[in-house]
Each structure stands twice: as C-alpha cells, then as structure tokens.
C-alpha cells in the first residue's frame, strides 16, 4: 500500500511518517521545505530503519505534482502541506489562501486525473472559532476568525463538494486540537522558526536558556486558575490517529470530520507545573494581558473518533512535557543542531 504524504517533512507529518513506516506502508513524501528541513526525514529513516521517497515539490507546481503521480501507483494521500501561522495569515492573507487552497485544488485535480480518491486532510479545531460551550463536537456550527482558519474551513467545504460530485471519494477531515511533544527517541520534534507562538515550544526554549521568561497571556479567564485551557495532544497519539483514519478511508466512502483531542483541558499553569515536575527545571513567568483573539477554554469531544476510528489518545501531559524536553535538550537549535545528540548512534 503506497501513501503519498504532503508536508511529510514537517512536525506532524514526520511523526506520521514514522507510524506509517512502522505499520508497513510504503511512503512518498512531497514537501517544498518552506517550513521544514530534509534532515527530519533522514531521522525518520533512522528511527524506523526503513526507506521512503522524497520529492522537493511545491503543491503550487501542478506539473511537478503530476510527475510524482506518474512515477508511482498511489493508493491514498495524507495531506499536511500548508502554512499554519495564524498571525502571519492576518498579515499576508493572499499567500495563505493561495498556498493552502490552490495547493489543495492542484492536489485534488491531480488525484482525480489518476483515479486516487482516498484522502486524510489536516484540518484544525480552529474551525470551531470563538465557541463558548465545551467540549466541541463535530456537529456544532463552524466559524473562524482569521485567514488561516478560513483556509481550513474552505478546504473542508471543497472536499465535501468533491464527494457530492463523485461518491467514490473517501475523505477524513481531522480537526486537531493542540499537538505537542515529540517522538520519544528525541530524534524528531517541533522546530519553530524564530520565537515560538505556541505554549510548549516557548516553555522548552525558556528551559534551555534561549528565552528568559514565559509570558502567560491572561489569568482572568473563567477557568480553574484563570489561565487559558486547551486540549493538548501528544504528537505520537495524533500520528497514530492518522493511521486509524487512513484505514477508515481505505475501507469506506464519504466525507467525515473527526476531532483528534484527548477530551481533557489543561491550563497554562497546569502545563508549567507538569513541565517543572518532570524536568526539575523552574520556568520563570509573568502574567500579562490576554492575547487578542484567544478564547478561554477549548477541548474536544473525541467520542466520534474513539468509536468510528477506534482511536484514543493515551499519553498524558507529563509524557508530553518529558518528550518535548528530550527533543529540545538534545537539539537546542532544532534540526540545525550540529553536534550529534546523545540519542543518535
Ligand atoms: P509544519 O509547518 O511543520 O508542516 C507543514 C509542511 O508543509 C512543512 O514541511 C512545509 O514545508 C510544507 N508545505 C507548506 N506549503 C507547501 C506547499 N505549497 N507545497 C509543499 N509543501 C508545503 O506544520 P505542522 O504543525 O506539521 O502542521 C501540519 C498540518 O496540520 C498543517 O496543514 C497545519 O495547518 C495543520 N494543523 C497544525 C496544528 C499545529 O498546532 N501544529 C494544529 C491544527 C492543524
Ligand atoms: N500561551 C501563553 N503564552 C505563550 C503562548 C501561549 O500564555 O507564550 C497560552 C495561550 O494564551 C493559550 C495557551 O497558552 O491559552 C495555548 O496557546 P497556543 O498558542 O499554544 O495554542 P492556541 O491558543 O492556538 O490553542
């Protein structure tokens, strides 16, 4: 079984490649390396002891994409490739719409030309917008607050239209909550460029001494300690969710949305405490104003994925923090770290 993974060199993509190879799939990765490094895929090969094929191709280059499909008999596609920074999407919306939507249209057109109609798509809990009632179930009305979120919502709708036009399509829309952590080997992990926007990479960079203190965005939310609550999900659990979704789309038809989250929310202070407990490193922090656009509480109702995909997230916040720290401490400069880290033979 051959699976094409777009964006497979990125954070979630590389972890999913590990699980795909471990599960016996052959994989072809297409990535333009705009937000990732090839070394991530070298490490995927080291972790698994298996090979994969890589094409440095931009989804906006339809001719090159067509060539990839000509070279392989592809059974299904897992589609991660996209730009993902919310703030940046507000500053350069056209780039986001072009990359995420035109890129997906090209992919679907080429898939259609080759009769490939099984897809797992990276959507996001951002499609639930500023909803107040938690937990979020797949059926609640969708709304988004920024161009990045709108690209996810629009692609979901495009994929639904595609199915209406041809019922041979089988598509899973995976709405991720807050992916964190790293592969337990410490070989691969999240490598944000510049100052991280997300909580856990910020914490690990404070711990490693690259940043001086964490700013906690608000402590006046209606939560148990006033700080924002999120559904953090270990990236390995998330990657395994893609294998379950792939099995599902290979054996069914339709377009189905699934929340991939644990179903439990933790606050910013809960995460700081868990990190300090498992690493023994104090994280200095300061409470500052709320971050514009943030909601107080977000967590998933993951029942549908639990039942239909037979998938459940197993790893708790301590394991998330421990694995995130192993990755950061072995690789202080992410994939640019020159010295071979302890885990590498
Ligand atoms: P990432 O940036 O690490 O990975 C995305 C990959 O896609 C990168 O390797 C990038 O080089 C590649 N890419 C981007 N545009 C491309 C194009 N036009 N052609 C070819 N390759 C291209 O991001 P990630 O965190 O691994 O996220 C993967 C997907 O999941 C994205 O679609 C993202 O929007 C979605 N998602 C991520 C999160 C999160 O918190 N990380 C949450 C919800 C949804
Ligand atoms: N957060 C914070 N300081 C930071 C980054 C994030 O206090 O430097 C908070 C943020 O307000 C939210 C939670 O941590 O309550 C998770 O934020 P993240 O950006 O990781 O995810 P998102 O808000 O996109 O769900």
mmCIF file of N, CA and C in Angstrom, residues 121-218:
data_model
loop_
_atom_site.group_PDB
_atom_site.id
_atom_site.type_symbol
_atom_site.label_atom_id
_atom_site.label_comp_id
_atom_site.label_asym_id
_atom_site.label_seq_id
_atom_site.Cartn_x
_atom_site.Cartn_y
_atom_site.Cartn_z
ATOM 1 N N UNK A 121 -7.181 14.626 5.543
ATOM 2 C CA UNK A 121 -6.819 16.051 5.494
ATOM 3 C C UNK A 121 -6.615 16.627 6.898
ATOM 4 N N UNK A 122 -5.544 17.429 7.036
ATOM 5 C CA UNK A 122 -5.250 18.135 8.290
ATOM 6 C C UNK A 122 -6.126 19.349 8.426
ATOM 7 N N UNK A 123 -7.229 19.218 9.145
ATOM 8 C CA UNK A 123 -7.993 20.409 9.479
ATOM 9 C C UNK A 123 -7.568 20.835 10.892
ATOM 10 N N UNK A 124 -8.403 21.583 11.564
ATOM 11 C CA UNK A 124 -7.965 22.128 12.842
ATOM 12 C C UNK A 124 -9.177 22.493 13.698
ATOM 13 N N UNK A 125 -8.992 22.458 14.999
ATOM 14 C CA UNK A 125 -10.047 22.903 15.913
ATOM 15 C C UNK A 125 -10.333 24.387 15.738
ATOM 16 N N UNK A 126 -9.489 25.077 14.996
ATOM 17 C CA UNK A 126 -9.718 26.495 14.735
ATOM 18 C C UNK A 126 -11.036 26.700 13.963
ATOM 19 N N UNK A 127 -11.554 25.641 13.308
ATOM 20 C CA UNK A 127 -12.833 25.793 12.589
ATOM 21 C C UNK A 127 -14.016 25.965 13.551
ATOM 22 N N UNK A 128 -13.777 25.764 14.856
ATOM 23 C CA UNK A 128 -14.855 25.990 15.832
ATOM 24 C C UNK A 128 -14.896 27.451 16.300
ATOM 25 N N UNK A 129 -13.848 28.226 15.957
ATOM 26 C CA UNK A 129 -13.846 29.656 16.254
ATOM 27 C C UNK A 129 -13.989 29.981 17.726
ATOM 28 N N UNK A 130 -14.755 31.041 18.012
ATOM 29 C CA UNK A 130 -14.850 31.548 19.384
ATOM 30 C C UNK A 130 -16.036 30.950 20.140
ATOM 31 N N UNK A 131 -16.246 29.687 19.983
ATOM 32 C CA UNK A 131 -17.351 28.991 20.644
ATOM 33 C C UNK A 131 -17.146 28.971 22.164
ATOM 34 N N UNK A 132 -18.203 29.114 22.927
ATOM 35 C CA UNK A 132 -18.068 29.136 24.392
ATOM 36 C C UNK A 132 -18.333 27.771 25.026
ATOM 37 N N UNK A 133 -19.210 26.974 24.388
ATOM 38 C CA UNK A 133 -19.637 25.730 25.042
ATOM 39 C C UNK A 133 -18.703 24.571 24.766
ATOM 40 N N UNK A 134 -17.987 24.135 25.790
ATOM 41 C CA UNK A 134 -17.102 22.984 25.635
ATOM 42 C C UNK A 134 -17.792 21.761 26.225
ATOM 43 N N UNK A 135 -17.403 20.552 25.818
ATOM 44 C CA UNK A 135 -16.433 20.269 24.751
ATOM 45 C C UNK A 135 -17.027 20.487 23.364
ATOM 46 N N UNK A 136 -16.126 20.653 22.367
ATOM 47 C CA UNK A 136 -16.567 20.859 20.989
ATOM 48 C C UNK A 136 -16.820 19.505 20.318
ATOM 49 N N UNK A 137 -18.040 19.351 19.782
ATOM 50 C CA UNK A 137 -18.369 18.156 18.997
ATOM 51 C C UNK A 137 -18.333 18.527 17.528
ATOM 52 N N UNK A 138 -18.224 17.514 16.687
ATOM 53 C CA UNK A 138 -18.079 17.764 15.248
ATOM 54 C C UNK A 138 -19.298 18.473 14.660
ATOM 55 N N UNK A 139 -20.476 18.319 15.294
ATOM 56 C CA UNK A 139 -21.713 18.856 14.683
ATOM 57 C C UNK A 139 -21.941 20.333 14.955
ATOM 58 N N UNK A 140 -21.219 20.955 15.871
ATOM 59 C CA UNK A 140 -21.546 22.346 16.199
ATOM 60 C C UNK A 140 -21.257 23.243 14.989
ATOM 61 N N UNK A 141 -21.968 24.381 14.889
ATOM 62 C CA UNK A 141 -21.750 25.242 13.722
ATOM 63 C C UNK A 141 -20.301 25.726 13.666
ATOM 64 N N UNK A 142 -19.800 25.814 12.443
ATOM 65 C CA UNK A 142 -18.393 26.207 12.285
ATOM 66 C C UNK A 142 -18.290 27.706 12.051
ATOM 67 N N UNK A 143 -17.211 28.289 12.520
ATOM 68 C CA UNK A 143 -16.961 29.718 12.323
ATOM 69 C C UNK A 143 -15.476 29.927 12.536
ATOM 70 N N UNK A 144 -14.892 30.837 11.805
ATOM 71 C CA UNK A 144 -13.462 31.069 12.018
ATOM 72 C C UNK A 144 -13.187 32.556 12.113
ATOM 73 N N UNK A 145 -12.034 32.890 12.662
ATOM 74 C CA UNK A 145 -11.776 34.290 12.987
ATOM 75 C C UNK A 145 -10.559 34.854 12.266
ATOM 76 N N UNK A 146 -9.916 34.058 11.429
ATOM 77 C CA UNK A 146 -8.702 34.565 10.766
ATOM 78 C C UNK A 146 -8.507 33.826 9.439
ATOM 79 N N UNK A 147 -7.671 34.392 8.554
ATOM 80 C CA UNK A 147 -7.497 33.776 7.224
ATOM 81 C C UNK A 147 -7.012 32.325 7.302
ATOM 82 N N UNK A 148 -6.106 32.017 8.216
ATOM 83 C CA UNK A 148 -5.649 30.622 8.324
ATOM 84 C C UNK A 148 -6.842 29.692 8.572
ATOM 85 N N UNK A 149 -7.671 30.069 9.557
ATOM 86 C CA UNK A 149 -8.832 29.246 9.883
ATOM 87 C C UNK A 149 -9.778 29.137 8.703
ATOM 88 N N UNK A 150 -9.907 30.250 7.962
ATOM 89 C CA UNK A 150 -10.811 30.216 6.803
ATOM 90 C C UNK A 150 -10.280 29.269 5.720
ATOM 91 N N UNK A 151 -8.947 29.177 5.587
ATOM 92 C CA UNK A 151 -8.436 28.222 4.571
ATOM 93 C C UNK A 151 -8.837 26.804 4.964
ATOM 94 N N UNK A 152 -8.818 26.502 6.273
ATOM 95 C CA UNK A 152 -9.185 25.148 6.713
ATOM 96 C C UNK A 152 -10.667 24.890 6.451
ATOM 97 N N UNK A 153 -11.475 25.878 6.803
ATOM 98 C CA UNK A 153 -12.917 25.727 6.603
ATOM 99 C C UNK A 153 -13.257 25.614 5.117
ATOM 100 N N UNK A 154 -12.631 26.443 4.302
ATOM 101 C CA UNK A 154 -12.908 26.398 2.852
ATOM 102 C C UNK A 154 -12.483 25.055 2.270
ATOM 103 N N UNK A 155 -11.316 24.569 2.681
ATOM 104 C CA UNK A 155 -10.881 23.268 2.139
ATOM 105 C C UNK A 155 -11.844 22.175 2.586
ATOM 106 N N UNK A 156 -12.307 22.227 3.821
ATOM 107 C CA UNK A 156 -13.308 21.234 4.255
ATOM 108 C C UNK A 156 -14.506 21.265 3.300
ATOM 109 N N UNK A 157 -14.957 22.480 2.961
ATOM 110 C CA UNK A 157 -16.140 22.601 2.098
ATOM 111 C C UNK A 157 -15.854 22.127 0.683
ATOM 112 N N UNK A 158 -14.671 22.451 0.184
ATOM 113 C CA UNK A 158 -14.283 21.995 -1.163
ATOM 114 C C UNK A 158 -14.307 20.465 -1.197
ATOM 115 N N UNK A 159 -13.778 19.846 -0.148
ATOM 116 C CA UNK A 159 -13.705 18.379 -0.134
ATOM 117 C C UNK A 159 -15.106 17.768 -0.030
ATOM 118 N N UNK A 160 -16.000 18.447 0.683
ATOM 119 C CA UNK A 160 -17.390 17.963 0.737
ATOM 120 C C UNK A 160 -18.035 18.052 -0.652
ATOM 121 N N UNK A 161 -17.799 19.167 -1.367
ATOM 122 C CA UNK A 161 -18.348 19.327 -2.715
ATOM 123 C C UNK A 161 -17.812 18.244 -3.652
ATOM 124 N N UNK A 162 -16.548 17.927 -3.470
ATOM 125 C CA UNK A 162 -15.924 16.901 -4.310
ATOM 126 C C UNK A 162 -16.656 15.570 -4.128
ATOM 127 N N UNK A 163 -16.977 15.260 -2.909
ATOM 128 C CA UNK A 163 -17.681 13.995 -2.637
ATOM 129 C C UNK A 163 -19.096 14.017 -3.236
ATOM 130 N N UNK A 164 -19.757 15.180 -3.121
ATOM 131 C CA UNK A 164 -21.101 15.279 -3.702
ATOM 132 C C UNK A 164 -21.036 15.003 -5.210
ATOM 133 N N UNK A 165 -19.953 15.466 -5.836
ATOM 134 C CA UNK A 165 -19.824 15.294 -7.292
ATOM 135 C C UNK A 165 -19.467 13.861 -7.667
ATOM 136 N N UNK A 166 -18.848 13.140 -6.762
ATOM 137 C CA UNK A 166 -18.403 11.777 -7.081
ATOM 138 C C UNK A 166 -18.281 10.983 -5.781
ATOM 139 N N UNK A 167 -19.224 10.071 -5.597
ATOM 140 C CA UNK A 167 -19.289 9.352 -4.311
ATOM 141 C C UNK A 167 -18.233 8.266 -4.139
ATOM 142 N N UNK A 168 -17.290 8.213 -5.081
ATOM 143 C CA UNK A 168 -16.175 7.283 -4.858
ATOM 144 C C UNK A 168 -15.127 7.876 -3.915
ATOM 145 N N UNK A 169 -15.219 9.187 -3.701
ATOM 146 C CA UNK A 169 -14.241 9.808 -2.800
ATOM 147 C C UNK A 169 -14.467 9.340 -1.367
ATOM 148 N N UNK A 170 -13.377 9.222 -0.642
ATOM 149 C CA UNK A 170 -13.450 8.891 0.778
ATOM 150 C C UNK A 170 -12.438 9.773 1.497
ATOM 151 N N UNK A 171 -12.954 10.629 2.367
ATOM 152 C CA UNK A 171 -12.107 11.696 2.931
ATOM 153 C C UNK A 171 -12.348 11.827 4.425
ATOM 154 N N UNK A 172 -11.256 11.883 5.187
ATOM 155 C CA UNK A 172 -11.367 12.178 6.624
ATOM 156 C C UNK A 172 -10.823 13.581 6.868
ATOM 157 N N UNK A 173 -11.626 14.400 7.536
ATOM 158 C CA UNK A 173 -11.205 15.754 7.915
ATOM 159 C C UNK A 173 -10.816 15.682 9.390
ATOM 160 N N UNK A 174 -9.531 15.762 9.667
ATOM 161 C CA UNK A 174 -9.099 15.596 11.062
ATOM 162 C C UNK A 174 -8.906 16.958 11.703
ATOM 163 N N UNK A 175 -9.702 17.227 12.712
ATOM 164 C CA UNK A 175 -9.620 18.524 13.405
ATOM 165 C C UNK A 175 -8.748 18.349 14.647
ATOM 166 N N UNK A 176 -7.485 18.778 14.497
ATOM 167 C CA UNK A 176 -6.538 18.619 15.613
ATOM 168 C C UNK A 176 -6.798 19.674 16.668
ATOM 169 N N UNK A 177 -6.623 19.301 17.917
ATOM 170 C CA UNK A 177 -6.629 20.282 18.994
ATOM 171 C C UNK A 177 -5.200 20.815 19.154
ATOM 172 N N UNK A 178 -4.511 20.659 20.261
ATOM 173 C CA UNK A 178 -3.194 21.294 20.392
ATOM 174 C C UNK A 178 -2.062 20.260 20.391
ATOM 175 N N UNK A 179 -1.492 19.991 19.223
ATOM 176 C CA UNK A 179 -0.429 18.981 19.146
ATOM 177 C C UNK A 179 0.839 19.478 19.844
ATOM 178 N N UNK A 180 1.397 18.647 20.700
ATOM 179 C CA UNK A 180 2.649 18.998 21.418
ATOM 180 C C UNK A 180 3.489 17.738 21.575
ATOM 181 N N UNK A 181 4.698 17.926 22.156
ATOM 182 C CA UNK A 181 5.562 16.783 22.433
ATOM 183 C C UNK A 181 6.378 16.407 21.213
ATOM 184 N N UNK A 182 7.038 15.267 21.320
ATOM 185 C CA UNK A 182 7.966 14.846 20.276
ATOM 186 C C UNK A 182 8.089 13.335 20.327
ATOM 187 N N UNK A 183 8.737 12.783 19.295
ATOM 188 C CA UNK A 183 8.965 11.335 19.315
ATOM 189 C C UNK A 183 9.841 10.992 20.534
ATOM 190 N N UNK A 184 9.545 9.892 21.245
ATOM 191 C CA UNK A 184 10.299 9.585 22.469
ATOM 192 C C UNK A 184 11.791 9.346 22.244
ATOM 193 N N UNK A 185 12.213 9.104 21.004
ATOM 194 C CA UNK A 185 13.644 8.942 20.718
ATOM 195 C C UNK A 185 14.411 10.248 20.906
ATOM 196 N N UNK A 186 13.717 11.387 20.811
ATOM 197 C CA UNK A 186 14.400 12.679 20.814
ATOM 198 C C UNK A 186 15.003 13.020 19.453
ATOM 199 N N UNK A 187 14.750 12.215 18.428
ATOM 200 C CA UNK A 187 15.319 12.451 17.088
ATOM 201 C C UNK A 187 14.543 13.521 16.315
ATOM 202 N N UNK A 188 13.216 13.509 16.467
ATOM 203 C CA UNK A 188 12.397 14.475 15.714
ATOM 204 C C UNK A 188 11.450 15.193 16.679
ATOM 205 N N UNK A 189 11.090 16.412 16.303
ATOM 206 C CA UNK A 189 10.193 17.199 17.158
ATOM 207 C C UNK A 189 9.817 18.478 16.440
ATOM 208 N N UNK A 190 9.214 19.375 17.187
ATOM 209 C CA UNK A 190 8.767 20.649 16.592
ATOM 210 C C UNK A 190 9.936 21.622 16.557
ATOM 211 N N UNK A 191 10.145 22.254 15.399
ATOM 212 C CA UNK A 191 11.301 23.142 15.228
ATOM 213 C C UNK A 191 10.823 24.482 14.681
ATOM 214 N N UNK A 192 10.178 25.284 15.535
ATOM 215 C CA UNK A 192 9.590 26.524 15.013
ATOM 216 C C UNK A 192 10.677 27.505 14.580
ATOM 217 N N UNK A 193 10.400 28.269 13.519
ATOM 218 C CA UNK A 193 11.395 29.273 13.128
ATOM 219 C C UNK A 193 11.106 30.546 13.919
ATOM 220 N N UNK A 194 12.164 31.173 14.430
ATOM 221 C CA UNK A 194 12.001 32.394 15.230
ATOM 222 C C UNK A 194 11.436 32.085 16.609
ATOM 223 N N UNK A 195 10.816 33.107 17.202
ATOM 224 C CA UNK A 195 10.273 32.937 18.556
ATOM 225 C C UNK A 195 8.961 32.160 18.464
ATOM 226 N N UNK A 196 8.837 31.076 19.247
ATOM 227 C CA UNK A 196 7.626 30.270 19.120
ATOM 228 C C UNK A 196 6.364 31.036 19.510
ATOM 229 N N UNK A 197 5.282 30.766 18.805
ATOM 230 C CA UNK A 197 3.971 31.323 19.169
ATOM 231 C C UNK A 197 3.263 30.422 20.163
ATOM 232 N N UNK A 198 3.560 29.135 20.111
ATOM 233 C CA UNK A 198 2.803 28.164 20.902
ATOM 234 C C UNK A 198 3.439 27.943 22.266
ATOM 235 N N UNK A 199 2.594 27.518 23.190
ATOM 236 C CA UNK A 199 2.996 27.453 24.597
ATOM 237 C C UNK A 199 4.170 26.501 24.864
ATOM 238 N N UNK A 200 4.047 25.241 24.471
ATOM 239 C CA UNK A 200 5.066 24.287 24.918
ATOM 240 C C UNK A 200 6.449 24.548 24.295
ATOM 241 N N UNK A 201 6.536 24.848 22.981
ATOM 242 C CA UNK A 201 7.849 25.210 22.453
ATOM 243 C C UNK A 201 8.443 26.443 23.152
ATOM 244 N N UNK A 202 7.578 27.369 23.574
ATOM 245 C CA UNK A 202 8.077 28.548 24.300
ATOM 246 C C UNK A 202 8.665 28.095 25.634
ATOM 247 N N UNK A 203 7.937 27.224 26.346
ATOM 248 C CA UNK A 203 8.416 26.734 27.648
ATOM 249 C C UNK A 203 9.760 26.008 27.487
ATOM 250 N N UNK A 204 9.876 25.139 26.468
ATOM 251 C CA UNK A 204 11.129 24.379 26.329
ATOM 252 C C UNK A 204 12.287 25.315 25.970
ATOM 253 N N UNK A 205 11.988 26.391 25.250
ATOM 254 C CA UNK A 205 13.071 27.325 24.907
ATOM 255 C C UNK A 205 13.473 28.186 26.103
ATOM 256 N N UNK A 206 12.543 28.417 27.027
ATOM 257 C CA UNK A 206 12.928 29.073 28.286
ATOM 258 C C UNK A 206 13.810 28.096 29.076
ATOM 259 N N UNK A 207 13.395 26.836 29.124
ATOM 260 C CA UNK A 207 14.130 25.840 29.912
ATOM 261 C C UNK A 207 15.556 25.650 29.397
ATOM 262 N N UNK A 208 15.724 25.738 28.077
ATOM 263 C CA UNK A 208 17.057 25.504 27.501
ATOM 264 C C UNK A 208 17.904 26.783 27.519
ATOM 265 N N UNK A 209 17.296 27.908 27.949
ATOM 266 C CA UNK A 209 18.047 29.152 28.118
ATOM 267 C C UNK A 209 18.020 30.060 26.897
ATOM 268 N N UNK A 210 17.229 29.735 25.886
ATOM 269 C CA UNK A 210 17.176 30.600 24.697
ATOM 270 C C UNK A 210 16.275 31.804 24.922
ATOM 271 N N UNK A 211 15.275 31.653 25.812
ATOM 272 C CA UNK A 211 14.361 32.752 26.126
ATOM 273 C C UNK A 211 14.368 32.931 27.639
ATOM 274 N N UNK A 212 14.147 34.177 28.101
ATOM 275 C CA UNK A 212 14.353 34.411 29.528
ATOM 276 C C UNK A 212 13.137 34.066 30.388
ATOM 277 N N UNK A 213 11.950 34.376 29.927
ATOM 278 C CA UNK A 213 10.774 34.036 30.727
ATOM 279 C C UNK A 213 9.543 33.888 29.832
ATOM 280 N N UNK A 214 8.601 33.129 30.366
ATOM 281 C CA UNK A 214 7.334 32.935 29.645
ATOM 282 C C UNK A 214 6.380 34.064 30.009
ATOM 283 N N UNK A 215 5.660 34.539 29.029
ATOM 284 C CA UNK A 215 4.565 35.469 29.325
ATOM 285 C C UNK A 215 3.272 34.679 29.277
ATOM 286 N N UNK A 216 2.544 34.704 30.379
ATOM 287 C CA UNK A 216 1.268 33.987 30.441
ATOM 288 C C UNK A 216 0.185 34.979 30.034
ATOM 289 N N UNK A 217 -0.527 34.650 28.955
ATOM 290 C CA UNK A 217 -1.484 35.603 28.380
ATOM 291 C C UNK A 217 -2.820 35.573 29.126
ATOM 292 N N UNK A 218 -2.879 36.266 30.228
ATOM 293 C CA UNK A 218 -4.145 36.454 30.944
ATOM 294 C C UNK A 218 -4.372 35.435 32.042
#
